[in-house]
PDB file of C-alpha atoms in Angstrom:
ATOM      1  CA  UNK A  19       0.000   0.000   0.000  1.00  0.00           C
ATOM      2  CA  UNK A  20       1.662   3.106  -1.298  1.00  0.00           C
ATOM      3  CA  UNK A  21      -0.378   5.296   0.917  1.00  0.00           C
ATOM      4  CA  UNK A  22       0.896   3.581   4.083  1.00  0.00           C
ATOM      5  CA  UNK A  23       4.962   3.164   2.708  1.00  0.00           C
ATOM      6  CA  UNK A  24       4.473   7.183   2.476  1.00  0.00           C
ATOM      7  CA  UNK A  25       4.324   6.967   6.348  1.00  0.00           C
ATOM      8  CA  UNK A  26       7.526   5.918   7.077  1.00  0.00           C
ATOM      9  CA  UNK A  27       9.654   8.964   7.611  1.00  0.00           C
ATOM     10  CA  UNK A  28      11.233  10.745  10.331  1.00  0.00           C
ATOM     11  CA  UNK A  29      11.624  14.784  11.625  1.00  0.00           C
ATOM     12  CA  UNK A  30      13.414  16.462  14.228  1.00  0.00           C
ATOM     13  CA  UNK A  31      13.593  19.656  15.371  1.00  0.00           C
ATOM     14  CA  UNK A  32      15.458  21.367  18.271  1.00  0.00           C
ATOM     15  CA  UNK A  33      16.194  24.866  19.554  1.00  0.00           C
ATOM     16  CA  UNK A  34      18.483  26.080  22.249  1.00  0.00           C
ATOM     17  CA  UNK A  35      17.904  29.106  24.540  1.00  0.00           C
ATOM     18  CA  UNK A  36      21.138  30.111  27.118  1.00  0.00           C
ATOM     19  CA  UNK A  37      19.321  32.005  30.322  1.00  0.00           C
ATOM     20  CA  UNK A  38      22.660  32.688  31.482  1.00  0.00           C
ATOM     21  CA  UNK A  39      25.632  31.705  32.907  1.00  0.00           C
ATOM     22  CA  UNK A  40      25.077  28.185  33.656  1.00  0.00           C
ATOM     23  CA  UNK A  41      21.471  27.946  32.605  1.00  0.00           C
ATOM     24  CA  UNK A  42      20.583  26.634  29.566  1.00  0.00           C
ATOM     25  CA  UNK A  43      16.975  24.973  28.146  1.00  0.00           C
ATOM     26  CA  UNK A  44      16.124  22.999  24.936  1.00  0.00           C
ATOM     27  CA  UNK A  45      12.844  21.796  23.303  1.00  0.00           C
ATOM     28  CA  UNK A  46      12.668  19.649  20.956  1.00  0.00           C
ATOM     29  CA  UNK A  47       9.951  17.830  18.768  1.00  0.00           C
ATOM     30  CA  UNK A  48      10.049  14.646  16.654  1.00  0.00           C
ATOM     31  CA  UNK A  49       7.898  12.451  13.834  1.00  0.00           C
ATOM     32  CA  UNK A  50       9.094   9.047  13.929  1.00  0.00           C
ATOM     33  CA  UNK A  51       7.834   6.200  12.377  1.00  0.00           C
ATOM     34  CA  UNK A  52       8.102   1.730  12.797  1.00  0.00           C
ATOM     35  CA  UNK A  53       7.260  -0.548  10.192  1.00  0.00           C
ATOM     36  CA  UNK A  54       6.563  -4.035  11.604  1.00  0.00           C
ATOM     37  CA  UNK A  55       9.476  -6.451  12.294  1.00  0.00           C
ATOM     38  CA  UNK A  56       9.550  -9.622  10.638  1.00  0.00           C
ATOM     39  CA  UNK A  57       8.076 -11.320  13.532  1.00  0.00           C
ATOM     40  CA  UNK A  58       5.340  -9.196  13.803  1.00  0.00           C
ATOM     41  CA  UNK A  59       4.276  -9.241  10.215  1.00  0.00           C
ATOM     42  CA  UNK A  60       5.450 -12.882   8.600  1.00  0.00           C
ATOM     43  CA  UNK A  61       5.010 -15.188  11.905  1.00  0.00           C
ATOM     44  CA  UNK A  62       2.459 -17.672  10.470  1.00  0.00           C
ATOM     45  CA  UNK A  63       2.294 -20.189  12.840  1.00  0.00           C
ATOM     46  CA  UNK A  64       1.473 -19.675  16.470  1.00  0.00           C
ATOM     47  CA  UNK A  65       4.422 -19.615  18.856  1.00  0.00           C
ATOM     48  CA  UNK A  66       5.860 -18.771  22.007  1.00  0.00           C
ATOM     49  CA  UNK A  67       9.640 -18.899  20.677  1.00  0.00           C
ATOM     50  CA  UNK A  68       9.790 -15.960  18.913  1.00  0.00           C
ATOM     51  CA  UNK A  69       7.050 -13.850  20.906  1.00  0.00           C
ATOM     52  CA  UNK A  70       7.981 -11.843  23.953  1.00  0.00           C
ATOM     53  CA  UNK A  71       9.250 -14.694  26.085  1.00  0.00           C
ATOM     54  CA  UNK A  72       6.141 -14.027  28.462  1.00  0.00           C
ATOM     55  CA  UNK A  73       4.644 -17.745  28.087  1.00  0.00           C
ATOM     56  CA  UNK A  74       1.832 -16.090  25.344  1.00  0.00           C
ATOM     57  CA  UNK A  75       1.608 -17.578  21.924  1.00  0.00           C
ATOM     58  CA  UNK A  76       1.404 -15.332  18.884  1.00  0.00           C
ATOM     59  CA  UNK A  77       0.820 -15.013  15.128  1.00  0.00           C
ATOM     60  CA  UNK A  78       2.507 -12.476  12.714  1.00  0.00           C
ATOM     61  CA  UNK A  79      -0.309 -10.199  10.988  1.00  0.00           C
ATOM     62  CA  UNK A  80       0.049  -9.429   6.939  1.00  0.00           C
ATOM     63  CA  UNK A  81      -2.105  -6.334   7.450  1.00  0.00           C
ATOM     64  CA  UNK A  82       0.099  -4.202  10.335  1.00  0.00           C
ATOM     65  CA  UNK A  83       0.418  -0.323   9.413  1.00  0.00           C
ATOM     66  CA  UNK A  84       3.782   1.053  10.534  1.00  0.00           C
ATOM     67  CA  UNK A  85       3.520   2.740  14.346  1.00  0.00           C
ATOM     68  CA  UNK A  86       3.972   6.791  13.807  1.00  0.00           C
ATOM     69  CA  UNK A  87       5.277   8.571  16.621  1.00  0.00           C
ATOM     70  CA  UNK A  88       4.857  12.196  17.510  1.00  0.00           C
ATOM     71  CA  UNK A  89       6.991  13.166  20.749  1.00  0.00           C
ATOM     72  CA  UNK A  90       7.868  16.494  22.131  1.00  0.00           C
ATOM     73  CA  UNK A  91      10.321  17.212  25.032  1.00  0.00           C
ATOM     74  CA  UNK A  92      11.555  20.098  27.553  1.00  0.00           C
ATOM     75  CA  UNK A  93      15.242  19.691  28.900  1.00  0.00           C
ATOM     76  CA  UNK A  94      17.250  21.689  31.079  1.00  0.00           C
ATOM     77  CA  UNK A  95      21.069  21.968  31.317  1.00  0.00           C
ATOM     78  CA  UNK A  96      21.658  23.446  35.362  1.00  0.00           C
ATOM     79  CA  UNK A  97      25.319  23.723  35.679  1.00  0.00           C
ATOM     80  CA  UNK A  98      28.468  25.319  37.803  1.00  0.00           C
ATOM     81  CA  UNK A  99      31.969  24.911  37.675  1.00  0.00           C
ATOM     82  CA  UNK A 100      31.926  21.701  39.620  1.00  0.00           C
ATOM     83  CA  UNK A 101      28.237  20.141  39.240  1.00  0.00           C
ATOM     84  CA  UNK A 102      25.440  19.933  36.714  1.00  0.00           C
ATOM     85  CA  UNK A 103      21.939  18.309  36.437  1.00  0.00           C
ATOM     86  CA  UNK A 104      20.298  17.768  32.872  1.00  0.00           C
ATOM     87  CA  UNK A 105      16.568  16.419  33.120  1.00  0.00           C
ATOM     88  CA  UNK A 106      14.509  15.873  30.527  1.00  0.00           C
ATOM     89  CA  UNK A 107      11.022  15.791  30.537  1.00  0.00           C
ATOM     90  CA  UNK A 108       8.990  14.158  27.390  1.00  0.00           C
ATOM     91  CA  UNK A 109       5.391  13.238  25.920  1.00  0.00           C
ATOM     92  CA  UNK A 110       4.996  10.527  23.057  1.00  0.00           C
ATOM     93  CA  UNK A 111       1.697   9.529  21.217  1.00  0.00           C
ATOM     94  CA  UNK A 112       1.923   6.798  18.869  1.00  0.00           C
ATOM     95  CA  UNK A 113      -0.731   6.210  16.829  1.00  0.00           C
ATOM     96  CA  UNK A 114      -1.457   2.404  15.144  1.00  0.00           C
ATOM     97  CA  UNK A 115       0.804   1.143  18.346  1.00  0.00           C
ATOM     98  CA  UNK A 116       1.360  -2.556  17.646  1.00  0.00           C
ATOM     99  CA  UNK A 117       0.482  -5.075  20.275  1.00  0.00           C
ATOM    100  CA  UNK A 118      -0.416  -8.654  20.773  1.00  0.00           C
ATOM    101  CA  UNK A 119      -4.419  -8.864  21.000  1.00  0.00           C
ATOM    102  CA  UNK A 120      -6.247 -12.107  21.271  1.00  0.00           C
ATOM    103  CA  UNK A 121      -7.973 -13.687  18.797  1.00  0.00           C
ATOM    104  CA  UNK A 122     -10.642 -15.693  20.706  1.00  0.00           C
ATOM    105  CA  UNK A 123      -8.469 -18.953  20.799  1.00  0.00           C
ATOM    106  CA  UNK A 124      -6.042 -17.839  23.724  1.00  0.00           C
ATOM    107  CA  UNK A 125      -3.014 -16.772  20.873  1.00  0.00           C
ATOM    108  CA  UNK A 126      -2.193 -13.393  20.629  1.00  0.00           C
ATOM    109  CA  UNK A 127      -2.095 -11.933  17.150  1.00  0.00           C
ATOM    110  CA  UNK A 128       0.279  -8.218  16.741  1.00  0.00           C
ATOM    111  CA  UNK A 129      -1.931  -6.123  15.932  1.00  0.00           C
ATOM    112  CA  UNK A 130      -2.730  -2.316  15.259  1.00  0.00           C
ATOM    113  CA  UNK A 131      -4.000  -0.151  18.462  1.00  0.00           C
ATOM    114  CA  UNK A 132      -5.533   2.881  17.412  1.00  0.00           C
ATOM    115  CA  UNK A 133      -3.119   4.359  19.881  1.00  0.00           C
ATOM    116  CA  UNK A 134      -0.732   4.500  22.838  1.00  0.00           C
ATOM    117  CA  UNK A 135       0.465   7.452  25.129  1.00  0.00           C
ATOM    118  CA  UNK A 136       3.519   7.545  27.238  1.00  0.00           C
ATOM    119  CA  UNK A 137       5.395   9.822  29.291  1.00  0.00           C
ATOM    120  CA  UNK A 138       8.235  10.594  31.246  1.00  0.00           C
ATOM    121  CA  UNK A 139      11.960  11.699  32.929  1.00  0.00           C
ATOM    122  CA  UNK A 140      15.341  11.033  31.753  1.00  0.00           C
ATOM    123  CA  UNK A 141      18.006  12.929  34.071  1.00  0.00           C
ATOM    124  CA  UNK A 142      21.585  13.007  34.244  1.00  0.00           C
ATOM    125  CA  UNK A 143      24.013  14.336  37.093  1.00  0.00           C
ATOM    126  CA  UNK A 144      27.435  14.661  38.327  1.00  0.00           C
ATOM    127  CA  UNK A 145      29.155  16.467  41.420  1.00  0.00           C
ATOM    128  CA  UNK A 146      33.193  16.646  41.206  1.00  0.00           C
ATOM    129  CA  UNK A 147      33.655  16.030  45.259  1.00  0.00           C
ATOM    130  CA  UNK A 148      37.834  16.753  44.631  1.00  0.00           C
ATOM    131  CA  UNK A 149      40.333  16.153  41.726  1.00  0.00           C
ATOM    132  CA  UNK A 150      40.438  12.791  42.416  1.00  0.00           C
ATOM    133  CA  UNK A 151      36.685  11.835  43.689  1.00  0.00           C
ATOM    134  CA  UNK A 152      33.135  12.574  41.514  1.00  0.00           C
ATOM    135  CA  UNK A 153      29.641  11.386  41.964  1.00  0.00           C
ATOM    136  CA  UNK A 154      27.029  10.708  38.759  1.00  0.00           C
ATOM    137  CA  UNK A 155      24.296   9.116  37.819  1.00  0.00           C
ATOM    138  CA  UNK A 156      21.144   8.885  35.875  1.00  0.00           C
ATOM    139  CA  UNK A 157      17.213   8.267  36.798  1.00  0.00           C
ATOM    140  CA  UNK A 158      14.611   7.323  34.394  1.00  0.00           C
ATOM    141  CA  UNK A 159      10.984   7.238  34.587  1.00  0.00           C
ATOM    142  CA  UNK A 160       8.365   6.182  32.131  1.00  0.00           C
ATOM    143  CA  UNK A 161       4.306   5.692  32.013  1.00  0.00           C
ATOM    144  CA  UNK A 162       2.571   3.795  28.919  1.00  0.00           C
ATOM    145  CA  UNK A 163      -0.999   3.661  28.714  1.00  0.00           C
ATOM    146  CA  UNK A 164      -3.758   2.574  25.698  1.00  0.00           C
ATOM    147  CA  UNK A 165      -7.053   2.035  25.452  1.00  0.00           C
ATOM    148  CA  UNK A 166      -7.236   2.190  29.662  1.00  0.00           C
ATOM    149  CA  UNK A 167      -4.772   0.237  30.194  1.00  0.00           C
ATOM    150  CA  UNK A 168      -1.081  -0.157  30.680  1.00  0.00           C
ATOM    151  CA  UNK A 169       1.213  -0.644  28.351  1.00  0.00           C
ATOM    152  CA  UNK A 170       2.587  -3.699  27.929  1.00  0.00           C
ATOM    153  CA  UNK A 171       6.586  -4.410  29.214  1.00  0.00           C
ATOM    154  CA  UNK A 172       7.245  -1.265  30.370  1.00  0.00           C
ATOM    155  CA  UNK A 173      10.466  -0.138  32.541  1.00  0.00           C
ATOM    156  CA  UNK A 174      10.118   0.640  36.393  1.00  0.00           C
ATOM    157  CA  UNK A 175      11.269   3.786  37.927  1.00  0.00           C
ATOM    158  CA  UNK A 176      15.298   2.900  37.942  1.00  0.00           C
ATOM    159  CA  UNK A 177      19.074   5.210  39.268  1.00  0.00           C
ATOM    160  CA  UNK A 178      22.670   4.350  38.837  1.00  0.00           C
ATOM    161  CA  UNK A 179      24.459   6.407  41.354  1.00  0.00           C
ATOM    162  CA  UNK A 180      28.333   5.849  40.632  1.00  0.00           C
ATOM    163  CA  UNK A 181      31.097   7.113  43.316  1.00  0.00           C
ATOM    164  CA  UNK A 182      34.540   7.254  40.776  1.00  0.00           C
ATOM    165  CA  UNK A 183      38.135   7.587  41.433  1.00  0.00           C
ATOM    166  CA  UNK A 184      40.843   8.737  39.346  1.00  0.00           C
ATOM    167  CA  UNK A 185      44.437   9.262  40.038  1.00  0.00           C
ATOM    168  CA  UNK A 186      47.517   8.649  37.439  1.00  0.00           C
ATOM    169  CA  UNK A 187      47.128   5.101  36.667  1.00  0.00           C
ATOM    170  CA  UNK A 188      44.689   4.104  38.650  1.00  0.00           C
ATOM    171  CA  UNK A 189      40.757   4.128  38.342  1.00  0.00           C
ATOM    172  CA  UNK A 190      37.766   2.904  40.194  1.00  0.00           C
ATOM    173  CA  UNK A 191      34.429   3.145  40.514  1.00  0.00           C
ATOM    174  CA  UNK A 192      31.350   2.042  43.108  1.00  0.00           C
ATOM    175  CA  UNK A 193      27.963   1.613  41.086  1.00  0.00           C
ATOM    176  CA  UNK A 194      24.843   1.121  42.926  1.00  0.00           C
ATOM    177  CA  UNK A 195      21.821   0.210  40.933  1.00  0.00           C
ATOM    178  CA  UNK A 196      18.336   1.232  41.645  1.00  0.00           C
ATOM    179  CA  UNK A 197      14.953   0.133  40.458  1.00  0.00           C
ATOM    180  CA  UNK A 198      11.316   0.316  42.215  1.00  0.00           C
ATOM    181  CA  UNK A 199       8.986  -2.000  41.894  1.00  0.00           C
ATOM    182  CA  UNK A 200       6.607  -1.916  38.578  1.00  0.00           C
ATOM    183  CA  UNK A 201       3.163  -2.771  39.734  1.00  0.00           C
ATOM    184  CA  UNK A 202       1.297  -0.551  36.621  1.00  0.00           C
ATOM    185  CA  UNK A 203       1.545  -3.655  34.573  1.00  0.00           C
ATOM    186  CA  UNK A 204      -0.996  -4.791  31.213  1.00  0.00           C
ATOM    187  CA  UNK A 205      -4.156  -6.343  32.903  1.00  0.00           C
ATOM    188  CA  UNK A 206      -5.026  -7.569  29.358  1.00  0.00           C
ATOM    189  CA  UNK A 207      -1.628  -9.129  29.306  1.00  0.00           C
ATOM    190  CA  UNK A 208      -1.679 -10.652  32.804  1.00  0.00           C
ATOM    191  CA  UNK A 209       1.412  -9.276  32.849  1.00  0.00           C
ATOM    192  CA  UNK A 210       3.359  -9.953  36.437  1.00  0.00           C
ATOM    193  CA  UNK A 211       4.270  -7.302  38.699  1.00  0.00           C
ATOM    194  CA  UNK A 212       8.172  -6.998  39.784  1.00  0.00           C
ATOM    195  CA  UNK A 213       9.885  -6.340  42.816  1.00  0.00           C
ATOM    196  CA  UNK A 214      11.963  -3.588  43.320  1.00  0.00           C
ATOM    197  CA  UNK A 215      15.735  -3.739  43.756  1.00  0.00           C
ATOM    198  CA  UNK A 216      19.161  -2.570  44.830  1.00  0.00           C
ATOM    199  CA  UNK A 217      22.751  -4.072  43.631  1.00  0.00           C
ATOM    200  CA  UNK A 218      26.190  -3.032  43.876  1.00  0.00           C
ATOM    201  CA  UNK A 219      28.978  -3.083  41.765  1.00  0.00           C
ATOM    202  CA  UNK A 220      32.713  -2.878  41.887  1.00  0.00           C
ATOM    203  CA  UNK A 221      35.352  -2.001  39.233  1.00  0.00           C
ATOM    204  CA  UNK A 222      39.019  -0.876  39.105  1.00  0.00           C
ATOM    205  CA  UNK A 223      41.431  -0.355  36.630  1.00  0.00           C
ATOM    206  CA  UNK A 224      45.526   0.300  36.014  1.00  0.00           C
ATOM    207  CA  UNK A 225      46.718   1.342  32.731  1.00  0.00           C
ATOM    208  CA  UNK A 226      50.143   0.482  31.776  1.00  0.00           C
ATOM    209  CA  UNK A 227      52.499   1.598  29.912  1.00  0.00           C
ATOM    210  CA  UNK A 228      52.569   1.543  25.549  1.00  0.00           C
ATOM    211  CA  UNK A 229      48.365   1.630  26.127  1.00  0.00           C
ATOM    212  CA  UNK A 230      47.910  -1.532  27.835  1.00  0.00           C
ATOM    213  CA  UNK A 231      45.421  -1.379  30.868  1.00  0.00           C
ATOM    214  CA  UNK A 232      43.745  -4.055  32.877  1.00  0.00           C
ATOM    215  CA  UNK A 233      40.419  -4.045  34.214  1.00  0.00           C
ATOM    216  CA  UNK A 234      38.390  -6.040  37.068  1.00  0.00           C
ATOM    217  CA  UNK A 235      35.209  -5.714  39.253  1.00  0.00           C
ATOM    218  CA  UNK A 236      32.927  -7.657  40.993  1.00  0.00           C
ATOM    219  CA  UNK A 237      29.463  -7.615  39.671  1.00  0.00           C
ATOM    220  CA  UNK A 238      26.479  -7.701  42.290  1.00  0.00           C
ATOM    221  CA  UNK A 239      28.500  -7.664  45.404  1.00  0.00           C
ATOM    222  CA  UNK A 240      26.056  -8.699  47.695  1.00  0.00           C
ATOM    223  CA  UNK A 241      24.682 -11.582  45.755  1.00  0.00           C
ATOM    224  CA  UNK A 242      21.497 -10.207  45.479  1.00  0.00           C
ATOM    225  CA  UNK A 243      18.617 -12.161  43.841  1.00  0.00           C
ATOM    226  CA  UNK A 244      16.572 -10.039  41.657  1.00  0.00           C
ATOM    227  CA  UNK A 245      14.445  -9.605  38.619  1.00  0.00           C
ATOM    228  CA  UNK A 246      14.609  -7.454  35.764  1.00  0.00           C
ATOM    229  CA  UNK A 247      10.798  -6.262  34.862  1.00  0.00           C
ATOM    230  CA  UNK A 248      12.474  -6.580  31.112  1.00  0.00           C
ATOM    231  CA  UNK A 249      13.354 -10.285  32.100  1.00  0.00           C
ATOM    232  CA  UNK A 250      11.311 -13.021  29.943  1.00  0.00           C
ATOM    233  CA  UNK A 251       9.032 -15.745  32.111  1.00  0.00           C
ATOM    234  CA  UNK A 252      11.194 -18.863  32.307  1.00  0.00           C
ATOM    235  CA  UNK A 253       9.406 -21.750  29.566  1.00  0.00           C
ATOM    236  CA  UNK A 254      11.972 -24.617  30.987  1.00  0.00           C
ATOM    237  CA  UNK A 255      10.208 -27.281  33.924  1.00  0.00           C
ATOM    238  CA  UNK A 256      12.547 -28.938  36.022  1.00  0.00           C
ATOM    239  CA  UNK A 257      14.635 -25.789  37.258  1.00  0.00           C
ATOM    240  CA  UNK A 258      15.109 -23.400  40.430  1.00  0.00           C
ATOM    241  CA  UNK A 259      12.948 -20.911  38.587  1.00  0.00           C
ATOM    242  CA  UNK A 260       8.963 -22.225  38.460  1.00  0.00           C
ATOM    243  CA  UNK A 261       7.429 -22.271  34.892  1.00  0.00           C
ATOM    244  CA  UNK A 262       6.081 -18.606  33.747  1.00  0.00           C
ATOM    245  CA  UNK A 263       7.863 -17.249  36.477  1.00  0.00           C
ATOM    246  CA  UNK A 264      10.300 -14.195  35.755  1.00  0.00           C
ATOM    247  CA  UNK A 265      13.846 -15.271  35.186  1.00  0.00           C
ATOM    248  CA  UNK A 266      16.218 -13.218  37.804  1.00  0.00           C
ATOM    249  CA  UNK A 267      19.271 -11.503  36.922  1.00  0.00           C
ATOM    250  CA  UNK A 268      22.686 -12.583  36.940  1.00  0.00           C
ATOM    251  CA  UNK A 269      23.962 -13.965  40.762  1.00  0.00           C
ATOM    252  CA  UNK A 270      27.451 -11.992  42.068  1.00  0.00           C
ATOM    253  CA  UNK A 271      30.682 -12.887  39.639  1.00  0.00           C
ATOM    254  CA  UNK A 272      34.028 -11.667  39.142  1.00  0.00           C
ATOM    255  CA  UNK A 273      35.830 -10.772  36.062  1.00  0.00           C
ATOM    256  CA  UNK A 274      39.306  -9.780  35.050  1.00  0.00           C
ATOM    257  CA  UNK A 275      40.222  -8.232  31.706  1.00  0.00           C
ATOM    258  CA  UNK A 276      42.762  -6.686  29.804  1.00  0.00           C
ATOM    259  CA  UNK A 277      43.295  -3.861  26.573  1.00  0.00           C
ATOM    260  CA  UNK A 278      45.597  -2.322  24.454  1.00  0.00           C
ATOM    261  CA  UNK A 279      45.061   0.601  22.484  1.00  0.00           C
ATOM    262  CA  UNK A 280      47.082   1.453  19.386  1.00  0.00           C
TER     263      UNK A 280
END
């Protein structure tokens, strides 16, 4: 269909504005568009492999228009000589949002919403505590609903907070990361709810001479046991994690590594 391939192009437009000295603001508004993947349009038979990993079966739909996106965003850029803070706060409507919707036989075929609305928060910061010793970090937030309901597979309220060091050779850095727990989940997708979370991480570095450096950290220090929201539902019987239940991120490891740079 002509008419619908004439869809499928993309806009942006920005402008700046400097308040000041160490004020600064930008809007910004974008046309973007998403044909179907080859899953979603050419998946004939039904089937849970190549799906969302959530335990649903679905079928690919010849007939999907391409998802057209119209966002527009506020950001600000708060900064002195040793901090700054950059949030950004956005509003997206897509219209012919695709989505799994069931066909009266328990599979779920993609399929054209009329439309789907989602806001939220994307922030940066840093704060240079000496020449040696910084904080940063970033928080998201985002909110998806259609058709009075959530949206489908949607990221919780999540931080990393980082404490670096740098000093001649040597590097480290102390990561913790944050994520609340996602209870506005798809009712129409019985979509599980997800506990919220906190892990640490540890990694250090030495750099060499003639550009060879080594690196090494310790990945979820605590051992925590915790689930991504993104995480698929585990398919496998037999294992520690129950059938349809949301497989948990990776256990504490160790890892050791080295590079050199031409």
């Amino acid at each position: 269909d002509r008419s619908k391939a004439d869809q499928n192009w993309d806009f942006t437009a920005s402008a700046h504005y400097a308040a000041g000295a160490g004020t600064g603001y930008e809007f910004g508004f974008a046309r973007k568009s998403r044909a179907s993947t080859l899953v979603e349009r050419f998946l004939w038979k039904a089937s849970n492999t190549y799906g969302q990993t959530d335990g649903r079966s679905y079928k690919g739909n010849l007939n999907l228009d391409s998802e057209v996106s119209h966002q527009v965003s506020v950001g600000a850029d708060w900064h002195g000589t040793n901090w700054q803070v950059k949030p950004t706060l956005y509003y997206n409507h897509v219209s012919d949002y695709i989505q799994g919707v069931n066909d009266g036989t328990g599979t779920l075929v993609f399929t054209n919403l009329d439309h789907a609305n989602l806001h939220g928060l994307d922030a940066a910061w840093r704060y240079n505590l000496s020449g040696e010793w910084g904080l940063d970090g970033v928080v998201s937030y985002v909110r998806g609903k259609t058709s009075g309901d959530n949206l489908y597979r949607m990221a919780p309220l999540h931080a990393d907070i980082r404490l670096n060091y740098a000093a001649g050779r040597w590097g480290a850095t102390g990561e913790a990361k944050l994520a609340a727990r996602q209870d506005d989940v798809s009712k129409y997708n019985a979509e599980q709810a997800t506990a919220g979370h906190a892990i640490v991480n540890l990694r250090g570095s030495y750099r060499f001479d003639h550009g060879f450096s080594v690196h090494g950290g310790i990945e979820n220090l605590f051992d925590k046991f915790y689930a991504d929201h993104l995480n698929g539902l585990n398919q496998v019987a037999g294992g520690s994690v129950g059938v349809n239940q949301r497989l948990p991120g990776a256990g504490r490891f160790l890892y050791l590594s080295g590079q050199f740079d031409l």
